[in-house]
JSON list of C-alpha atoms and ligand atoms in Angstrom, two decimals:
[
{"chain": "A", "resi": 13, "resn": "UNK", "atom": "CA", "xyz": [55.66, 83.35, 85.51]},
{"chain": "A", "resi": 14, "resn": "UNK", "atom": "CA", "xyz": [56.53, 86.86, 86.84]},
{"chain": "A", "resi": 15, "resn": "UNK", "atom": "CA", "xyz": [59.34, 88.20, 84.69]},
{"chain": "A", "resi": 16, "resn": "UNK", "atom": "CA", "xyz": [61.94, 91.31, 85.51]},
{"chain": "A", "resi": 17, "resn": "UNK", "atom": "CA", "xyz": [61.77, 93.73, 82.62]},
{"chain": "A", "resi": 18, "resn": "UNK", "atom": "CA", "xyz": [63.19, 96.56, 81.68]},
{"chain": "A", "resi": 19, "resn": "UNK", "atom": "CA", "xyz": [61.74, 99.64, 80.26]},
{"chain": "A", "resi": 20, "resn": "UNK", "atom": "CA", "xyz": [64.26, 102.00, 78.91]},
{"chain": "A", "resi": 21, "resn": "UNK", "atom": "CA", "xyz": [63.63, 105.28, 80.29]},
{"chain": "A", "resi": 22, "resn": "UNK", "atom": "CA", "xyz": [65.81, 108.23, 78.96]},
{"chain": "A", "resi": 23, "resn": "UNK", "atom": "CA", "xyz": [62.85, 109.82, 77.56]},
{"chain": "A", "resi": 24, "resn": "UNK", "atom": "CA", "xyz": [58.79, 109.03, 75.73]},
{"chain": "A", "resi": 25, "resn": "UNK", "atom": "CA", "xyz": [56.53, 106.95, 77.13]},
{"chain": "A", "resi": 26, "resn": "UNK", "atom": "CA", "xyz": [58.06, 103.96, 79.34]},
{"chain": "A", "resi": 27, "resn": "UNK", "atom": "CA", "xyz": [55.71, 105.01, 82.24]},
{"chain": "A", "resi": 28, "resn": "UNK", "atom": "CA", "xyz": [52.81, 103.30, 80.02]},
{"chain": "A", "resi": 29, "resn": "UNK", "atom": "CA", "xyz": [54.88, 100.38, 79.59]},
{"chain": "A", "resi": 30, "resn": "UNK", "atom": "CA", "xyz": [55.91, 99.62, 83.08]},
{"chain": "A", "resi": 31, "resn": "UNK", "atom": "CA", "xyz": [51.87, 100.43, 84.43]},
{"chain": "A", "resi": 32, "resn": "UNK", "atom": "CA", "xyz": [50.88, 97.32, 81.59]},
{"chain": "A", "resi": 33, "resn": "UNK", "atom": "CA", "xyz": [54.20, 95.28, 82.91]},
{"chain": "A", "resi": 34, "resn": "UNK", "atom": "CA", "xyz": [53.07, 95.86, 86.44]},
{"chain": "A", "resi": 35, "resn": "UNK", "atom": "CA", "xyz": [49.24, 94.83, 85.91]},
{"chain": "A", "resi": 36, "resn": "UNK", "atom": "CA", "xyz": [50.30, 91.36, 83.87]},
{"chain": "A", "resi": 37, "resn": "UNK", "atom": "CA", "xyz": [52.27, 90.79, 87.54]},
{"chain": "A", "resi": 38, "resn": "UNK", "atom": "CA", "xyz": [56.21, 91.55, 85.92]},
{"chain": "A", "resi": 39, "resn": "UNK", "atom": "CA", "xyz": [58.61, 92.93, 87.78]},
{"chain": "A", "resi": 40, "resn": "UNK", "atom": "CA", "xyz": [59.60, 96.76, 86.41]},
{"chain": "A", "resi": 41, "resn": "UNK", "atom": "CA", "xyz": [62.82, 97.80, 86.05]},
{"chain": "A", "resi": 42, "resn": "UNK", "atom": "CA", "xyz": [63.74, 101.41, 84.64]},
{"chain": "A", "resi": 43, "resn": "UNK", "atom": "CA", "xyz": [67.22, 101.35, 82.57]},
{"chain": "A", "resi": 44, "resn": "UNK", "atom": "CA", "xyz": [68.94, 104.77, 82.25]},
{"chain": "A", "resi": 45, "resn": "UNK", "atom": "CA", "xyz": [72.26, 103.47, 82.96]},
{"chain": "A", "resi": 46, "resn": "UNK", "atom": "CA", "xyz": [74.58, 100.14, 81.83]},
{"chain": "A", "resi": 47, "resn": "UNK", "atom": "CA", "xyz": [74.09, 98.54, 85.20]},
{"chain": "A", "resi": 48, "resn": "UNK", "atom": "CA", "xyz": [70.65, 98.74, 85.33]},
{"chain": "A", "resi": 49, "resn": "UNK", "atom": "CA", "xyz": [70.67, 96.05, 82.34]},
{"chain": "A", "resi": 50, "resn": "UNK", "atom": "CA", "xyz": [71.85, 93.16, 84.80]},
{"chain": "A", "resi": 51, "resn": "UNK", "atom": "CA", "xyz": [69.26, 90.41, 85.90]},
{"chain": "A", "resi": 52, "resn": "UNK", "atom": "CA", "xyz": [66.82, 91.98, 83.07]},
{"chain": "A", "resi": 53, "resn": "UNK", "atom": "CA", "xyz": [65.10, 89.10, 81.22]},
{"chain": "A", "resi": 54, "resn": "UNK", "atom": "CA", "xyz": [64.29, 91.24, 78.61]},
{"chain": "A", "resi": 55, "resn": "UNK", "atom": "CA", "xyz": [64.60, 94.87, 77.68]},
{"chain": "A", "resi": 56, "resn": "UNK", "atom": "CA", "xyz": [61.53, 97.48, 75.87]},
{"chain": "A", "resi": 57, "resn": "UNK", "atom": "CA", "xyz": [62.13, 100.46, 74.28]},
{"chain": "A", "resi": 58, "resn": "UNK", "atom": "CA", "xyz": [59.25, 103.33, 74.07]},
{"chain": "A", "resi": 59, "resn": "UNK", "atom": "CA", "xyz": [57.67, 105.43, 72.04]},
{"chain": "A", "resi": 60, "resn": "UNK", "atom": "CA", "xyz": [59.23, 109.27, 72.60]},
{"chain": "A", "resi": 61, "resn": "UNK", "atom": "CA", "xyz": [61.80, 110.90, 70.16]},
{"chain": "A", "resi": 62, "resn": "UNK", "atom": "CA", "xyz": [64.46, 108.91, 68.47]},
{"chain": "A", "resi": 63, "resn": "UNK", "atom": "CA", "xyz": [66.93, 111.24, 68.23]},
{"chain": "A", "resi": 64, "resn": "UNK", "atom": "CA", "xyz": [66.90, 112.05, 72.06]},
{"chain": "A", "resi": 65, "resn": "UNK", "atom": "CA", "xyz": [67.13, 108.34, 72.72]},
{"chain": "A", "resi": 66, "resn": "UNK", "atom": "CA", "xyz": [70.05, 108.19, 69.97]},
{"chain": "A", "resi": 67, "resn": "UNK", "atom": "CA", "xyz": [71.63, 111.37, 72.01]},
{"chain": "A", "resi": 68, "resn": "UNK", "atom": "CA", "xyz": [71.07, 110.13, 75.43]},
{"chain": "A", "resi": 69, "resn": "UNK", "atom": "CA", "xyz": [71.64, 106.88, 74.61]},
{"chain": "A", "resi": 70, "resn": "UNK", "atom": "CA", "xyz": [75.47, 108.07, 73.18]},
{"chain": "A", "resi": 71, "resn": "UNK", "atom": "CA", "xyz": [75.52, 110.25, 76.30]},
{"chain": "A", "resi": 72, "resn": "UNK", "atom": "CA", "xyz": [75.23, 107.53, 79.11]},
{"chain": "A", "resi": 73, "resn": "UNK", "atom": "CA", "xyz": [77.10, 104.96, 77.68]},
{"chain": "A", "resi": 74, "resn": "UNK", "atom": "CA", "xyz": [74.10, 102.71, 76.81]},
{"chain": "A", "resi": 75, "resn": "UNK", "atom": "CA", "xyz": [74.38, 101.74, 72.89]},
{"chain": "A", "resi": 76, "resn": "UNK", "atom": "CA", "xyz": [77.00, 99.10, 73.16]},
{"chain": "A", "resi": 77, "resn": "UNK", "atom": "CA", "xyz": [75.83, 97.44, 76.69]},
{"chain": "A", "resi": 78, "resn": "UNK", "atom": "CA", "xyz": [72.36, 96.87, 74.86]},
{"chain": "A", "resi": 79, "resn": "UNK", "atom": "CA", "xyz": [73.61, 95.79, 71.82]},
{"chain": "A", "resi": 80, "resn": "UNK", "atom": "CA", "xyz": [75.15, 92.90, 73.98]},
{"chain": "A", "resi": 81, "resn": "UNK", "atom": "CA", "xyz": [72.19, 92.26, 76.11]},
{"chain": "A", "resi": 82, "resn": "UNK", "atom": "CA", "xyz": [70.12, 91.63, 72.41]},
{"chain": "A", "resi": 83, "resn": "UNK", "atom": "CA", "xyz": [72.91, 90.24, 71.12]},
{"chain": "A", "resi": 84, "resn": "UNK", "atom": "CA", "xyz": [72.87, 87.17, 74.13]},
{"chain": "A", "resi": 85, "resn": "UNK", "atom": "CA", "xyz": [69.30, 86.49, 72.78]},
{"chain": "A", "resi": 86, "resn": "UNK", "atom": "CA", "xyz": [67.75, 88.24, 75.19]},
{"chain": "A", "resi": 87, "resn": "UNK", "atom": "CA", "xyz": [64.41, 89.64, 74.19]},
{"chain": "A", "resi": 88, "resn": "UNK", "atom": "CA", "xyz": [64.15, 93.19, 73.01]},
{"chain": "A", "resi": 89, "resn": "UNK", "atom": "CA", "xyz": [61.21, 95.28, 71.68]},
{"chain": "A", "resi": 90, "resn": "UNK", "atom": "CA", "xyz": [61.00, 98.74, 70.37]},
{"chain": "A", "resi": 91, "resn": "UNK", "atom": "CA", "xyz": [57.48, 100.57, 69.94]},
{"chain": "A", "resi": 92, "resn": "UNK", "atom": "CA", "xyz": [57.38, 103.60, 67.65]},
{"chain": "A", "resi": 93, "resn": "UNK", "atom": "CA", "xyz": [60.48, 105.36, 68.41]},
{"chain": "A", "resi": 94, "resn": "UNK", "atom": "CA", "xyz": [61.60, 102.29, 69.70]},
{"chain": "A", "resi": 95, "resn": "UNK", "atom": "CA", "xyz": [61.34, 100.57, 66.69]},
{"chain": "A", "resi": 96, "resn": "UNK", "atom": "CA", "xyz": [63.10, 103.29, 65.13]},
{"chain": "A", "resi": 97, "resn": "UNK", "atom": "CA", "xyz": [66.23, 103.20, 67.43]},
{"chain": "A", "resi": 98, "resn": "UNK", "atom": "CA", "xyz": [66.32, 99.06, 66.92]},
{"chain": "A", "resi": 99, "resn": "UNK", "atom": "CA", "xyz": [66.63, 99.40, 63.43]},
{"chain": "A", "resi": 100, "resn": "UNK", "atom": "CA", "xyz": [69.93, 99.65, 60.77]},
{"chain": "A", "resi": 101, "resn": "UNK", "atom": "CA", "xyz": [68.29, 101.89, 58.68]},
{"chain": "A", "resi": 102, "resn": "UNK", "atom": "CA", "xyz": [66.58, 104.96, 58.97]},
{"chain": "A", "resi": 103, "resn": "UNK", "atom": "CA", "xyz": [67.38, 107.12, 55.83]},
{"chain": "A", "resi": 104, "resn": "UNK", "atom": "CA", "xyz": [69.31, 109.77, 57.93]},
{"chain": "A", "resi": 105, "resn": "UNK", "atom": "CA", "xyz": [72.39, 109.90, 60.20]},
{"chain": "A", "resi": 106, "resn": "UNK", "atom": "CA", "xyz": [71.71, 109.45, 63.94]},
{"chain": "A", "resi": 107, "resn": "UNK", "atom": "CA", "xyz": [72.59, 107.17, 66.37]},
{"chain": "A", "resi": 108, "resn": "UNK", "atom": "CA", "xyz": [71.15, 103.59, 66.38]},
{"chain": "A", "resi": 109, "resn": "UNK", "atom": "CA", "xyz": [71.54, 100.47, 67.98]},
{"chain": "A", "resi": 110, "resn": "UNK", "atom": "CA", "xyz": [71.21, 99.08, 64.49]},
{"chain": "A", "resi": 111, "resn": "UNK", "atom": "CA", "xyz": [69.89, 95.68, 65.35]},
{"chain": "A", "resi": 112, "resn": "UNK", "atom": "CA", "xyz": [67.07, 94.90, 63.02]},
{"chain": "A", "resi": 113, "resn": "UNK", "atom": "CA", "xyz": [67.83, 94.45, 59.37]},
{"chain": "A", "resi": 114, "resn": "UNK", "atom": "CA", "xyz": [64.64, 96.70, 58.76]},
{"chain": "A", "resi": 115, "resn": "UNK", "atom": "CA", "xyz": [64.74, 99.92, 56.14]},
{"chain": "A", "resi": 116, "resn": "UNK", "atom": "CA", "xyz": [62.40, 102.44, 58.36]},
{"chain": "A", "resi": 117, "resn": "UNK", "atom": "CA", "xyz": [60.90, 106.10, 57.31]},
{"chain": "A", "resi": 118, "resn": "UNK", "atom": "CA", "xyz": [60.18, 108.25, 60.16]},
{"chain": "A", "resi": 119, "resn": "UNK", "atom": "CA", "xyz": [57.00, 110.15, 60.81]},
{"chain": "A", "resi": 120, "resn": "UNK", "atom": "CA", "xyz": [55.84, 108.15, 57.59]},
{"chain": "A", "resi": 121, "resn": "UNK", "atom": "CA", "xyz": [52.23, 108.79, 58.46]},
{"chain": "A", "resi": 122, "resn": "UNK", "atom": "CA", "xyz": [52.22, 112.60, 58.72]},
{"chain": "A", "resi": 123, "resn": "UNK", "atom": "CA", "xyz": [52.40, 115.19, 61.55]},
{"chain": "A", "resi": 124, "resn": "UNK", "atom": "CA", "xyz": [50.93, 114.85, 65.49]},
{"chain": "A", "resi": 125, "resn": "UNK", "atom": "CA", "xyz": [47.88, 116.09, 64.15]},
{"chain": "A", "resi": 126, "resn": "UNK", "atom": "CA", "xyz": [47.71, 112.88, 61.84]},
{"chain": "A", "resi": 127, "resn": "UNK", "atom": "CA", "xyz": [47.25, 110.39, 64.41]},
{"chain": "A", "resi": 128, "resn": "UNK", "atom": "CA", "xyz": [45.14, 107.84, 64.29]},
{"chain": "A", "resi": 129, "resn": "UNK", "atom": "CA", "xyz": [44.10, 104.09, 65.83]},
{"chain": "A", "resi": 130, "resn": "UNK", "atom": "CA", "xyz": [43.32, 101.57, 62.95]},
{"chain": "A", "resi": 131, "resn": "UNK", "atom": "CA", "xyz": [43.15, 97.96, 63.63]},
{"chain": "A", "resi": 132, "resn": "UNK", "atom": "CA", "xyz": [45.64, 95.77, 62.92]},
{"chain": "A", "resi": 133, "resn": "UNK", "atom": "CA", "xyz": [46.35, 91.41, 62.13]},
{"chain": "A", "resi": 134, "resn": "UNK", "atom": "CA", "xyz": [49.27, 90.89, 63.52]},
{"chain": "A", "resi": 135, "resn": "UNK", "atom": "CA", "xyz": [50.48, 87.07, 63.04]},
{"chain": "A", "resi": 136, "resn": "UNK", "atom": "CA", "xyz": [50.89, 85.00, 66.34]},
{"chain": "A", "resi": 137, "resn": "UNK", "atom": "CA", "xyz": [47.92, 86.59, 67.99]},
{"chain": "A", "resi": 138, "resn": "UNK", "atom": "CA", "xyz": [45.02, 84.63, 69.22]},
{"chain": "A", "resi": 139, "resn": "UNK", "atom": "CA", "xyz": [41.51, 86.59, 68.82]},
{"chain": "A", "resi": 140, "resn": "UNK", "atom": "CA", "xyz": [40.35, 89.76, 67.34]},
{"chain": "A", "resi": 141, "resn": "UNK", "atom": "CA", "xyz": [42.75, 92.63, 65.08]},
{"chain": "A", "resi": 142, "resn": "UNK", "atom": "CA", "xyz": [44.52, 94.58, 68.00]},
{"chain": "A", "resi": 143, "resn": "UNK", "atom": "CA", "xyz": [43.23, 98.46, 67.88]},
{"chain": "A", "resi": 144, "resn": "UNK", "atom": "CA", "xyz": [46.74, 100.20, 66.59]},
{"chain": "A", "resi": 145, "resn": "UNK", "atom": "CA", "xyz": [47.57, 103.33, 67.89]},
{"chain": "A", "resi": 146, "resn": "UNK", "atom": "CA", "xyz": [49.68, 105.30, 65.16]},
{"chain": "A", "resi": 147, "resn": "UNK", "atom": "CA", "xyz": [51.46, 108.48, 66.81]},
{"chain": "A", "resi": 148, "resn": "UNK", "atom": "CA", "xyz": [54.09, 110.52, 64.61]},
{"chain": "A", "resi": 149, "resn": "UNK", "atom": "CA", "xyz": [54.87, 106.64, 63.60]},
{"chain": "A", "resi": 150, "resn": "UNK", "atom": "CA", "xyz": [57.57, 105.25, 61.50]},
{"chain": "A", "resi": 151, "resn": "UNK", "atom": "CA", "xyz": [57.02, 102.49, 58.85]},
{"chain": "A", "resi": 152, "resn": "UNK", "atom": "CA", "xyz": [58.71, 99.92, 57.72]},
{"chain": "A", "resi": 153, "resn": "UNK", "atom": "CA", "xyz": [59.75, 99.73, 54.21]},
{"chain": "A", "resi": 154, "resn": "UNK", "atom": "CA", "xyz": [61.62, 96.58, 53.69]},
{"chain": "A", "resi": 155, "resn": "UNK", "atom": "CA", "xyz": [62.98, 93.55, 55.84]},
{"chain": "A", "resi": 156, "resn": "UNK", "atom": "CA", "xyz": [66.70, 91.33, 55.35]},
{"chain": "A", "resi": 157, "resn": "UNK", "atom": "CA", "xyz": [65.72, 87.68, 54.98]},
{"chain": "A", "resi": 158, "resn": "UNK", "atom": "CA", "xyz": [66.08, 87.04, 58.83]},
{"chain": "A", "resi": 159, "resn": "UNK", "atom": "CA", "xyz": [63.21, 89.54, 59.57]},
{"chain": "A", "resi": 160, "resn": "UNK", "atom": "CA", "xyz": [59.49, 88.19, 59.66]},
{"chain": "A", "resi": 161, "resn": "UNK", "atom": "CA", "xyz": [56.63, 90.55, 58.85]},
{"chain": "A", "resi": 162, "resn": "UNK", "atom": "CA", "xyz": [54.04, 90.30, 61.57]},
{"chain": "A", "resi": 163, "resn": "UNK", "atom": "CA", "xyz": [51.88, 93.00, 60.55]},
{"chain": "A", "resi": 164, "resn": "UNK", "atom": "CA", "xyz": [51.09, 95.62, 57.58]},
{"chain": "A", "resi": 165, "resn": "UNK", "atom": "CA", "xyz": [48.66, 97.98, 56.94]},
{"chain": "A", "resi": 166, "resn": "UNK", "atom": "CA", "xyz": [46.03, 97.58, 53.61]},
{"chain": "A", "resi": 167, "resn": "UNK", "atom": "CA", "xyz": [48.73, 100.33, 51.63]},
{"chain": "A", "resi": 168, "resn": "UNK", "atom": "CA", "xyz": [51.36, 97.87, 52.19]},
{"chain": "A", "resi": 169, "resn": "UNK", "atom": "CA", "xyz": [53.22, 99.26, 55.47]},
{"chain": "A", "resi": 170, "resn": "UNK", "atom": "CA", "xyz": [54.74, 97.34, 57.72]},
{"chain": "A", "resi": 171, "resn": "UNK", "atom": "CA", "xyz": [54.21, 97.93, 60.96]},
{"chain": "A", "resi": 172, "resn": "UNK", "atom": "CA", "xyz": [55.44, 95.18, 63.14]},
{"chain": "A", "resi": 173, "resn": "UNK", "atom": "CA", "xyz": [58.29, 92.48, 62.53]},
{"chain": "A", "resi": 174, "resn": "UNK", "atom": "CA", "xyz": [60.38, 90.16, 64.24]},
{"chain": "A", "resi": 175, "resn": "UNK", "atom": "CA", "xyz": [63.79, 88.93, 63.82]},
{"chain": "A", "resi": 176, "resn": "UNK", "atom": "CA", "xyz": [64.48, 86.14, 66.47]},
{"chain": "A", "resi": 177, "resn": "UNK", "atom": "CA", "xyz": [64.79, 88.03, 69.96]},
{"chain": "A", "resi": 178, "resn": "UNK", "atom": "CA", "xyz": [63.88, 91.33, 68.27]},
{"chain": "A", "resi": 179, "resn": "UNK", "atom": "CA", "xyz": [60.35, 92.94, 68.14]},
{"chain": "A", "resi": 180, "resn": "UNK", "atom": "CA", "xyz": [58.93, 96.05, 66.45]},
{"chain": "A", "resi": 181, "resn": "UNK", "atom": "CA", "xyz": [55.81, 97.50, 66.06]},
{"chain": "A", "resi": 182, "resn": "UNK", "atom": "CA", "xyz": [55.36, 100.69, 64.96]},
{"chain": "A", "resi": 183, "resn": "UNK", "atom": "CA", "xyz": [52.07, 101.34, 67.25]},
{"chain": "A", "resi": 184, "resn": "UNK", "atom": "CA", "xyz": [51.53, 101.79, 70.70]},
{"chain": "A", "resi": 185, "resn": "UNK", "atom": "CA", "xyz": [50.31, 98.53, 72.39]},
{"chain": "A", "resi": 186, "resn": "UNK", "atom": "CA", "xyz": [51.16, 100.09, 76.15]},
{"chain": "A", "resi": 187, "resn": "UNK", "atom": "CA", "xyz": [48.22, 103.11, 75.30]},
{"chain": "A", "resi": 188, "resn": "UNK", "atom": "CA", "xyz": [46.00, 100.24, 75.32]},
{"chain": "A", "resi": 189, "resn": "UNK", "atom": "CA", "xyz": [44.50, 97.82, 77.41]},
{"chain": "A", "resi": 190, "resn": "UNK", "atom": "CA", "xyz": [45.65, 94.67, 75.74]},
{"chain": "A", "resi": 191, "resn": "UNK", "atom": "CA", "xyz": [47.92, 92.91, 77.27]},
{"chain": "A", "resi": 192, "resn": "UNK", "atom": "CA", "xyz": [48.41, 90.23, 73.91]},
{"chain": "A", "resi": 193, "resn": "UNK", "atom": "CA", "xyz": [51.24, 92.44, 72.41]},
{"chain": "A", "resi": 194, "resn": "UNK", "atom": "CA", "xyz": [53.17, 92.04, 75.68]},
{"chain": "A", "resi": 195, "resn": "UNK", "atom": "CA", "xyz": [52.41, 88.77, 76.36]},
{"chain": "A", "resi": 196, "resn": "UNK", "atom": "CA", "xyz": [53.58, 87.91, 72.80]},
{"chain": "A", "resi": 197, "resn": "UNK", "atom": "CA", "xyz": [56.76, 89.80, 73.49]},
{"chain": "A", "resi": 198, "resn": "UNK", "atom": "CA", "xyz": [57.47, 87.73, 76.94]},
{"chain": "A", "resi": 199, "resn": "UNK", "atom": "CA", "xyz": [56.84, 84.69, 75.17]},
{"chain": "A", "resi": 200, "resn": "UNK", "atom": "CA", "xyz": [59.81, 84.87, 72.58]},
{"chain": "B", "resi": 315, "resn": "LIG", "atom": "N1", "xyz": [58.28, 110.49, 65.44]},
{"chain": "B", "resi": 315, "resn": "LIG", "atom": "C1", "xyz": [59.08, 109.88, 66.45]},
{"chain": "B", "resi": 315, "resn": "LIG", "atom": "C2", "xyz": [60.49, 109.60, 65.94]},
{"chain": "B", "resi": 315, "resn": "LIG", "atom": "O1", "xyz": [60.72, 109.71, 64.77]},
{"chain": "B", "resi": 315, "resn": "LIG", "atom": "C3", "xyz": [58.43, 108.61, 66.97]},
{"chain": "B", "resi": 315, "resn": "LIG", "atom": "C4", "xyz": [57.08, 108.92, 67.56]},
{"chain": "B", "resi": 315, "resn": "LIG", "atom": "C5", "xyz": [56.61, 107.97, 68.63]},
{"chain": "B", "resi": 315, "resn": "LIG", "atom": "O2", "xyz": [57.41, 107.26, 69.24]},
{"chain": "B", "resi": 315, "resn": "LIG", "atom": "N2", "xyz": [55.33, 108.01, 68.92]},
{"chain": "B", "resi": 315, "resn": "LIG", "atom": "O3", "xyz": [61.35, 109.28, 66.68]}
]
């Protein structure tokens, strides 16, 4: 069933996002103000620069409006810096939405230059290891007891978890052509 989702767009990429929501047949909205939230069945947040989002987010008004919209049980995913701006704790002072009972480290994996696409199991997905694409990522280094590990890497980081509504994955599922991660998302 076509869905109307929104792709917050302040900054990173939610252009890759919206091309994968587009091609599974969803309906695209961008959200870089409060109002844009309404009729949205469920909100993602890109990769980009967690501090900008933090900054913009501060700037237009947007932390507390999507705070509610998770908070109604409304489905909500961050990816990379995403993650980062879902999360309660990232080990420095800057502006979250501070959702997810998750302890994150940015940039945990090294510089740009470190990159890299590993595979990954993540529980709840049918069929082979999805090809993770790590940029400048964040891991996660602990979970509250409402948060469900989905994925972690062979040294022990996680990289994807889910508490109710809320979804994080510390790779890049919309630089790939697998739709599962989505999918998965849609289906909470
Ligand atoms: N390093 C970025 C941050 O800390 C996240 C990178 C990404 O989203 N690819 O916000």
């Amino acid at each position: 069933m076509a869905k109307t989702v929104g792709v917050l767009a302040l900054q990173g990429d939610f252009a890759e996002h919206a091309q994968m929501l587009q091609r599974m047949g969803h309906r695209v909205v961008e959200v870089r103000l409060p109002h844009h939230l309404e009729g949205l069945d469920a909100l993602i947040m890109p990769g980009g620069e967690s501090t900008t989002f933090g900054k913009l987010a501060v700037r237009w008004g947007l932390i507390e409006p999507i705070r509610q919209f998770a908070l109604s049980g409304k489905p909500v995913w961050g990816t990379c810096a995403g993650l980062i701006f879902l999360a309660k704790d990232v080990g420095r002072d800057q502006p979250t939405l501070g959702l997810m009972d998750i302890q994150v480290t940015r940039n945990a994996f090294g510089r740009q230059i470190d990159s890299f696409i590993t595979p990954v199991q993540v529980r709840g997905l049918a069929g082979p290891a999805f090809m993770g694409v790590f940029i400048r990522a964040p891991r996660i280094n602990t979970v509250g007891s409402g948060v469900e590990v989905l994925a972690e890497l062979d040294d022990g980081a996680i990289v994807a978890a889910r508490q109710g509504n809320l979804l994080a994955t510390s790779f890049h599922p919309e630089l790939t052509q697998d739709t599962r991660m989505h999918a998965f998302f849609l289906s909470l």
